[in-house]
GROMACS .gro file of C-alpha atoms in nm:
model
  313
    1MET     CA    1  -5.385   2.214   4.948
    2ALA     CA    2  -5.476   1.819   4.950
    3ASN     CA    3  -5.198   1.616   4.899
    4ASN     CA    4  -5.252   1.340   4.686
    5ARG     CA    5  -4.974   1.096   4.766
    6ARG     CA    6  -5.099   0.794   4.939
    7MET     CA    7  -4.910   0.703   5.255
    8SER     CA    8  -4.849   0.345   5.357
    9GLY     CA    9  -4.923   0.227   5.731
   10LYS     CA   10  -4.787  -0.100   5.630
   11LYS     CA   11  -4.521  -0.195   5.867
   12GLY     CA   12  -4.245  -0.468   5.792
   13ALA     CA   13  -3.919  -0.505   5.610
   14GLN     CA   14  -3.832  -0.192   5.405
   15VAL     CA   15  -3.636  -0.205   5.021
   16GLY     CA   16  -3.268  -0.089   5.084
   17SER     CA   17  -2.940  -0.095   4.931
   18GLY     CA   18  -2.837  -0.440   5.063
   19GLY     CA   19  -2.506  -0.276   5.147
   20ASN     CA   20  -2.425  -0.165   4.798
   21ARG     CA   21  -2.412   0.205   4.876
   22ARG     CA   22  -2.192   0.152   5.157
   23ARG     CA   23  -1.963  -0.051   4.942
   24GLY     CA   24  -1.995   0.200   4.654
   25LEU     CA   25  -1.869   0.479   4.915
   26GLU     CA   26  -1.555   0.270   4.975
   27GLY     CA   27  -1.224   0.349   4.827
   28LYS     CA   28  -1.074   0.127   4.529
   29GLY     CA   29  -0.720   0.216   4.612
   30PRO     CA   30  -0.513   0.443   4.452
   31THR     CA   31  -0.521   0.557   4.091
   32PRO     CA   32  -0.271   0.359   3.892
   33PRO     CA   33  -0.001   0.528   3.733
   34ALA     CA   34  -0.054   0.590   3.377
   35GLU     CA   35   0.180   0.338   3.244
   36MET     CA   36  -0.034   0.069   3.405
   37ARG     CA   37  -0.373   0.191   3.280
   38LYS     CA   38  -0.457  -0.033   2.966
   39GLY     CA   39  -0.516   0.224   2.660
   40HIS     CA   40  -0.335   0.493   2.788
   41VAL     CA   41  -0.102   0.680   2.559
   42LYS     CA   42   0.194   0.595   2.826
   43GLN     CA   43   0.137   0.253   2.898
   44ARG     CA   44   0.154   0.193   2.509
   45ALA     CA   45   0.506   0.379   2.513
   46ALA     CA   46   0.591   0.175   2.790
   47ALA     CA   47   0.487  -0.144   2.602
   48ALA     CA   48   0.688  -0.023   2.296
   49LYS     CA   49   1.015   0.055   2.521
   50ALA     CA   50   0.989  -0.291   2.651
   51ARG     CA   51   0.977  -0.454   2.307
   52ARG     CA   52   1.259  -0.220   2.200
   53ALA     CA   53   1.468  -0.342   2.495
   54GLN     CA   54   1.392  -0.710   2.400
   55GLY     CA   55   1.525  -0.638   2.038
   56ALA     CA   56   1.184  -0.635   1.861
   57ARG     CA   57   1.067  -0.470   1.578
   58PRO     CA   58   0.777  -0.254   1.642
   59GLN     CA   59   0.481  -0.434   1.586
   60ILE     CA   60   0.265  -0.359   1.232
   61ARG     CA   61  -0.064  -0.313   1.342
   62ARG     CA   62  -0.388  -0.205   1.177
   63GLY     CA   63  -0.348   0.106   0.950
   64GLY     CA   64   0.030  -0.006   0.879
   65GLY     CA   65   0.129  -0.303   0.685
   66LYS     CA   66   0.329  -0.343   0.391
   67SER     CA   67   0.299  -0.197   0.041
   68SER     CA   68   0.362  -0.414  -0.279
   69SER     CA   69   0.688  -0.478  -0.426
   70GLU     CA   70   0.832  -0.255  -0.711
   71LEU     CA   71   1.060  -0.274  -1.007
   72VAL     CA   72   1.302  -0.013  -1.098
   73VAL     CA   73   1.411  -0.023  -1.459
   74GLY     CA   74   1.642   0.092  -1.694
   75ARG     CA   75   2.031   0.137  -1.637
   76ASN     CA   76   2.043   0.489  -1.507
   77PRO     CA   77   1.737   0.432  -1.260
   78VAL     CA   78   1.864   0.116  -1.126
   79TYR     CA   79   2.229   0.264  -1.084
   80GLU     CA   80   2.080   0.551  -0.931
   81ALA     CA   81   1.880   0.362  -0.707
   82LEU     CA   82   2.150   0.141  -0.581
   83ARG     CA   83   2.372   0.421  -0.539
   84GLU     CA   84   2.104   0.631  -0.329
   85GLY     CA   85   2.063   0.307  -0.131
   86VAL     CA   86   1.705   0.229  -0.185
   87PRO     CA   87   1.627  -0.106  -0.019
   88ALA     CA   88   1.663  -0.413  -0.300
   89ASN     CA   89   1.658  -0.758  -0.298
   90THR     CA   90   1.723  -0.879  -0.649
   91LEU     CA   91   1.931  -0.714  -0.966
   92TYR     CA   92   1.795  -0.903  -1.271
   93ILE     CA   93   2.062  -0.875  -1.558
   94GLN     CA   94   1.961  -0.989  -1.911
   95GLN     CA   95   2.182  -1.233  -2.097
   96PHE     CA   96   2.494  -1.118  -2.320
   97ILE     CA   97   2.405  -0.771  -2.226
   98ASP     CA   98   2.631  -0.532  -2.384
   99ASN     CA   99   2.850  -0.453  -2.082
  100ASP     CA  100   2.904  -0.088  -2.045
  101GLU     CA  101   3.019   0.161  -1.750
  102ARG     CA  102   2.647   0.169  -1.624
  103VAL     CA  103   2.607  -0.196  -1.616
  104ARG     CA  104   2.924  -0.256  -1.447
  105GLU     CA  105   2.863   0.049  -1.188
  106ALA     CA  106   2.545  -0.139  -1.108
  107ILE     CA  107   2.683  -0.474  -1.065
  108GLN     CA  108   2.941  -0.347  -0.865
  109LEU     CA  109   2.699  -0.155  -0.589
  110ALA     CA  110   2.477  -0.435  -0.575
  111THR     CA  111   2.764  -0.692  -0.495
  112GLU     CA  112   2.926  -0.439  -0.241
  113ARG     CA  113   2.562  -0.445  -0.033
  114GLY     CA  114   2.633  -0.827   0.042
  115ASN     CA  115   2.252  -0.900   0.060
  116ILE     CA  116   2.110  -0.827  -0.320
  117ASN     CA  117   2.066  -1.139  -0.517
  118LEU     CA  118   2.222  -1.115  -0.888
  119MET     CA  119   2.019  -1.286  -1.131
  120GLU     CA  120   2.084  -1.344  -1.523
  121ALA     CA  121   1.765  -1.370  -1.724
  122PRO     CA  122   1.689  -1.408  -2.127
  123ARG     CA  123   1.529  -1.072  -2.249
  124PRO     CA  124   1.199  -1.219  -2.335
  125GLU     CA  125   1.169  -1.294  -1.924
  126LEU     CA  126   1.274  -0.943  -1.843
  127ASP     CA  127   1.023  -0.802  -2.094
  128ARG     CA  128   0.749  -0.999  -1.924
  129MET     CA  129   0.830  -0.886  -1.578
  130THR     CA  130   0.817  -0.521  -1.721
  131ASN     CA  131   0.535  -0.531  -1.921
  132GLY     CA  132   0.725  -0.444  -2.229
  133LEU     CA  133   0.938  -0.157  -2.055
  134ASN     CA  134   1.264  -0.026  -2.218
  135HIS     CA  135   1.436  -0.200  -1.918
  136GLN     CA  136   1.782  -0.185  -2.146
  137GLY     CA  137   1.883  -0.530  -1.973
  138LEU     CA  138   1.856  -0.416  -1.561
  139VAL     CA  139   1.577  -0.445  -1.341
  140LEU     CA  140   1.634  -0.405  -0.975
  141GLN     CA  141   1.328  -0.552  -0.746
  142VAL     CA  142   1.249  -0.331  -0.442
  143PRO     CA  143   1.079  -0.501  -0.157
  144PRO     CA  144   0.764  -0.369   0.014
  145TYR     CA  145   0.778  -0.111   0.235
  146GLU     CA  146   0.664  -0.176   0.605
  147TYR     CA  147   0.470   0.108   0.735
  148ALA     CA  148   0.439   0.196   1.090
  149HIS     CA  149   0.118   0.249   1.283
  150PRO     CA  150   0.044   0.615   1.362
  151GLU     CA  151   0.073   0.519   1.750
  152ASP     CA  152   0.442   0.387   1.678
  153LEU     CA  153   0.520   0.737   1.615
  154THR     CA  154   0.405   0.886   1.953
  155ALA     CA  155   0.511   0.603   2.148
  156ALA     CA  156   0.881   0.665   2.015
  157ALA     CA  157   0.875   1.030   2.115
  158TYR     CA  158   0.730   0.952   2.458
  159ASP     CA  159   0.997   0.665   2.502
  160ASN     CA  160   1.279   0.942   2.459
  161ASN     CA  161   1.074   1.183   2.694
  162GLU     CA  162   1.011   1.432   2.377
  163ASP     CA  163   0.727   1.601   2.308
  164PRO     CA  164   0.606   1.419   1.953
  165LEU     CA  165   0.682   1.631   1.620
  166ILE     CA  166   0.485   1.471   1.363
  167VAL     CA  167   0.370   1.555   0.984
  168ALA     CA  168   0.067   1.449   0.821
  169LEU     CA  169   0.017   1.463   0.444
  170ASP     CA  170  -0.327   1.534   0.299
  171GLY     CA  171  -0.366   1.475  -0.066
  172VAL     CA  172   0.020   1.460  -0.173
  173THR     CA  173   0.047   1.231  -0.447
  174ASP     CA  174   0.386   1.293  -0.578
  175PRO     CA  175   0.658   1.043  -0.422
  176ARG     CA  176   0.933   1.276  -0.457
  177ASN     CA  177   0.763   1.560  -0.221
  178LEU     CA  178   0.734   1.284   0.064
  179GLY     CA  179   1.068   1.183   0.027
  180ALA     CA  180   1.135   1.548   0.078
  181VAL     CA  181   0.959   1.573   0.378
  182VAL     CA  182   1.097   1.249   0.525
  183ARG     CA  183   1.416   1.419   0.491
  184SER     CA  184   1.292   1.753   0.660
  185VAL     CA  185   1.135   1.534   0.938
  186SER     CA  186   1.480   1.351   0.967
  187ALA     CA  187   1.675   1.681   0.976
  188PHE     CA  188   1.493   1.866   1.222
  189GLY     CA  189   1.452   1.597   1.500
  190GLY     CA  190   1.060   1.485   1.401
  191HIS     CA  191   0.937   1.140   1.496
  192GLY     CA  192   0.772   1.042   1.156
  193VAL     CA  193   0.551   1.115   0.862
  194VAL     CA  194   0.168   0.976   0.864
  195VAL     CA  195   0.009   0.939   0.493
  196PRO     CA  196  -0.311   0.803   0.384
  197GLU     CA  197  -0.344   0.458   0.252
  198ARG     CA  198  -0.560   0.601  -0.060
  199ARG     CA  199  -0.487   0.901  -0.278
  200SER     CA  200  -0.152   0.935  -0.146
  201ALA     CA  201   0.199   0.916  -0.249
  202GLY     CA  202   0.389   0.558  -0.097
  203MET     CA  203   0.719   0.483   0.005
  204THR     CA  204   0.821   0.383  -0.350
  205ALA     CA  205   1.198   0.418  -0.507
  206GLY     CA  206   1.133   0.755  -0.601
  207ALA     CA  207   1.071   0.841  -0.264
  208TRP     CA  208   1.358   0.645  -0.084
  209LYS     CA  209   1.617   0.823  -0.326
  210THR     CA  210   1.445   1.183  -0.239
  211SER     CA  211   1.504   1.126   0.111
  212ALA     CA  212   1.878   1.075   0.054
  213GLY     CA  213   1.890   0.813   0.326
  214ALA     CA  214   1.672   0.937   0.575
  215ALA     CA  215   1.392   0.687   0.498
  216ALA     CA  216   1.610   0.441   0.695
  217ARG     CA  217   1.576   0.642   1.009
  218THR     CA  218   1.256   0.820   0.987
  219PRO     CA  219   0.931   0.599   1.040
  220VAL     CA  220   0.661   0.633   0.789
  221ALA     CA  221   0.293   0.545   0.902
  222ARG     CA  222  -0.014   0.461   0.714
  223ALA     CA  223  -0.376   0.571   0.834
  224THR     CA  224  -0.656   0.411   0.725
  225ASN     CA  225  -0.847   0.745   0.774
  226LEU     CA  226  -0.636   1.012   0.814
  227THR     CA  227  -0.891   1.236   1.009
  228ARG     CA  228  -0.957   1.001   1.291
  229VAL     CA  229  -0.597   0.960   1.348
  230LEU     CA  230  -0.557   1.321   1.391
  231GLU     CA  231  -0.873   1.317   1.616
  232GLN     CA  232  -0.689   1.048   1.831
  233TYR     CA  233  -0.350   1.282   1.859
  234LYS     CA  234  -0.609   1.566   1.985
  235LYS     CA  235  -0.749   1.319   2.236
  236GLU     CA  236  -0.367   1.264   2.356
  237GLY     CA  237  -0.273   1.652   2.411
  238ILE     CA  238  -0.127   1.677   2.074
  239THR     CA  239  -0.205   2.002   1.885
  240VAL     CA  240  -0.304   1.972   1.517
  241VAL     CA  241  -0.148   2.265   1.339
  242GLY     CA  242  -0.268   2.245   0.942
  243LEU     CA  243  -0.095   2.489   0.666
  244ALA     CA  244  -0.332   2.673   0.448
  245ALA     CA  245  -0.286   3.002   0.216
  246ASP     CA  246  -0.577   3.158   0.426
  247GLY     CA  247  -0.507   3.034   0.749
  248GLU     CA  248  -0.606   3.280   1.071
  249ALA     CA  249  -0.242   3.281   1.198
  250GLU     CA  250   0.080   3.318   1.075
  251LEU     CA  251   0.362   3.087   1.130
  252GLY     CA  252   0.585   3.302   1.378
  253ASP     CA  253   0.268   3.358   1.624
  254VAL     CA  254   0.177   3.000   1.680
  255ALA     CA  255   0.329   2.891   2.019
  256ALA     CA  256   0.199   2.568   1.969
  257LEU     CA  257   0.494   2.474   1.773
  258GLY     CA  258   0.705   2.461   2.080
  259GLY     CA  259   0.496   2.158   2.236
  260PRO     CA  260   0.385   1.830   2.084
  261VAL     CA  261   0.233   1.883   1.761
  262VAL     CA  262   0.136   1.751   1.450
  263VAL     CA  263   0.187   1.978   1.118
  264VAL     CA  264  -0.067   1.888   0.827
  265VAL     CA  265   0.022   1.990   0.494
  266GLY     CA  266  -0.194   1.950   0.174
  267SER     CA  267  -0.149   1.936  -0.190
  268GLU     CA  268  -0.001   2.234  -0.376
  269GLY     CA  269  -0.308   2.294  -0.578
  270LYS     CA  270  -0.621   2.138  -0.364
  271GLY     CA  271  -0.447   2.245  -0.015
  272LEU     CA  272  -0.640   2.082   0.291
  273SER     CA  273  -0.947   1.850   0.241
  274ARG     CA  274  -1.239   1.991   0.418
  275LEU     CA  275  -1.266   1.750   0.699
  276VAL     CA  276  -0.889   1.740   0.787
  277GLY     CA  277  -0.938   2.136   0.747
  278GLU     CA  278  -1.186   2.122   1.019
  279THR     CA  279  -1.028   1.873   1.237
  280CYS     CA  280  -0.684   2.122   1.276
  281ASP     CA  281  -0.684   2.339   1.599
  282VAL     CA  282  -0.539   2.595   1.378
  283ARG     CA  283  -0.468   2.679   1.057
  284VAL     CA  284  -0.133   2.872   0.978
  285ARG     CA  285  -0.006   3.055   0.703
  286ILE     CA  286   0.341   3.084   0.593
  287PRO     CA  287   0.413   3.481   0.533
  288MET     CA  288   0.579   3.504   0.133
  289PRO     CA  289   0.669   3.852   0.092
  290GLY     CA  290   0.792   3.755  -0.251
  291GLY     CA  291   0.433   3.688  -0.366
  292ALA     CA  292   0.417   3.334  -0.455
  293GLU     CA  293   0.073   3.188  -0.409
  294SER     CA  294   0.209   2.846  -0.284
  295LEU     CA  295   0.478   2.584  -0.198
  296ASN     CA  296   0.534   2.248  -0.241
  297ALA     CA  297   0.479   2.040   0.016
  298GLY     CA  298   0.797   1.948   0.080
  299VAL     CA  299   0.947   2.329   0.116
  300ALA     CA  300   0.667   2.398   0.308
  301ALA     CA  301   0.712   2.114   0.581
  302GLY     CA  302   1.085   2.186   0.583
  303ILE     CA  303   0.989   2.566   0.667
  304VAL     CA  304   0.762   2.470   0.993
  305LEU     CA  305   0.970   2.208   1.115
  306TYR     CA  306   1.247   2.450   1.124
  307GLU     CA  307   1.054   2.696   1.307
  308ALA     CA  308   0.922   2.402   1.550
  309SER     CA  309   1.300   2.311   1.615
  310ARG     CA  310   1.388   2.679   1.663
  311ARG     CA  311   1.115   2.680   1.934
  312ARG     CA  312   1.220   2.370   2.126
  313ALA     CA  313   1.578   2.423   2.137
   0.00000   0.00000   0.00000
């Protein structure tokens, strides 16, 4: 068979690698430790540890930020918020208010805190502030909540040489459920809660009250896109466990709860959204021999967190 390739007999310099091939084979030195590799999760954890050692607060990055300020109105709501330790910066008191027991107790609690301004204001001004709500002469201003970044939660876990234990909420819109989840995360040694920016409960005064003080110890992070955050957690080696009534695994059979894990809880009615459900490594059901169809987010998260805590112990 004829060879159609044309062989050149021309002599002279030949095209070569110019030494690049040899240099390409040369070693580049030992691989730096994970703590020194830019973008590595352990590098972020080391940076967070350094900031904390210097007394710096965790940096609020993209996806964190602040919520808007909130007003708590009415004598009983204001008193309950102050009693439960909800953060506040100003207590507005109507001029010439009837000084009943609830008013005196609210003023006393605010005074004992030492960092709440007491402002007297005429009734028309309070009507304007509250858009005509029945404030009963007491209005409490709650400052914006400072959300963490989802990466801060894992960094704090690695900083303490612990496997991350995080709860993410998908479509949970009741602040009381958020507060209950925060309380459970704190009780069972979790590292925080992640909520989406949209169509989700935020850290309102109601959530603070339900957390029973745990919100002061347990960070809540806000995600622009929950699915992307879960995917990033998976890249870090964290198992994403979703709760679903029709889950393919039963809670007691999921060994992953003993390691780094994110537990995703959906709304009581709709459950997990499609994209979030598809992102989960495993969907888990909680056995309910009593026949209940579903549990609210706070109760469901508490059950799974207890199981995770038991396995880790």
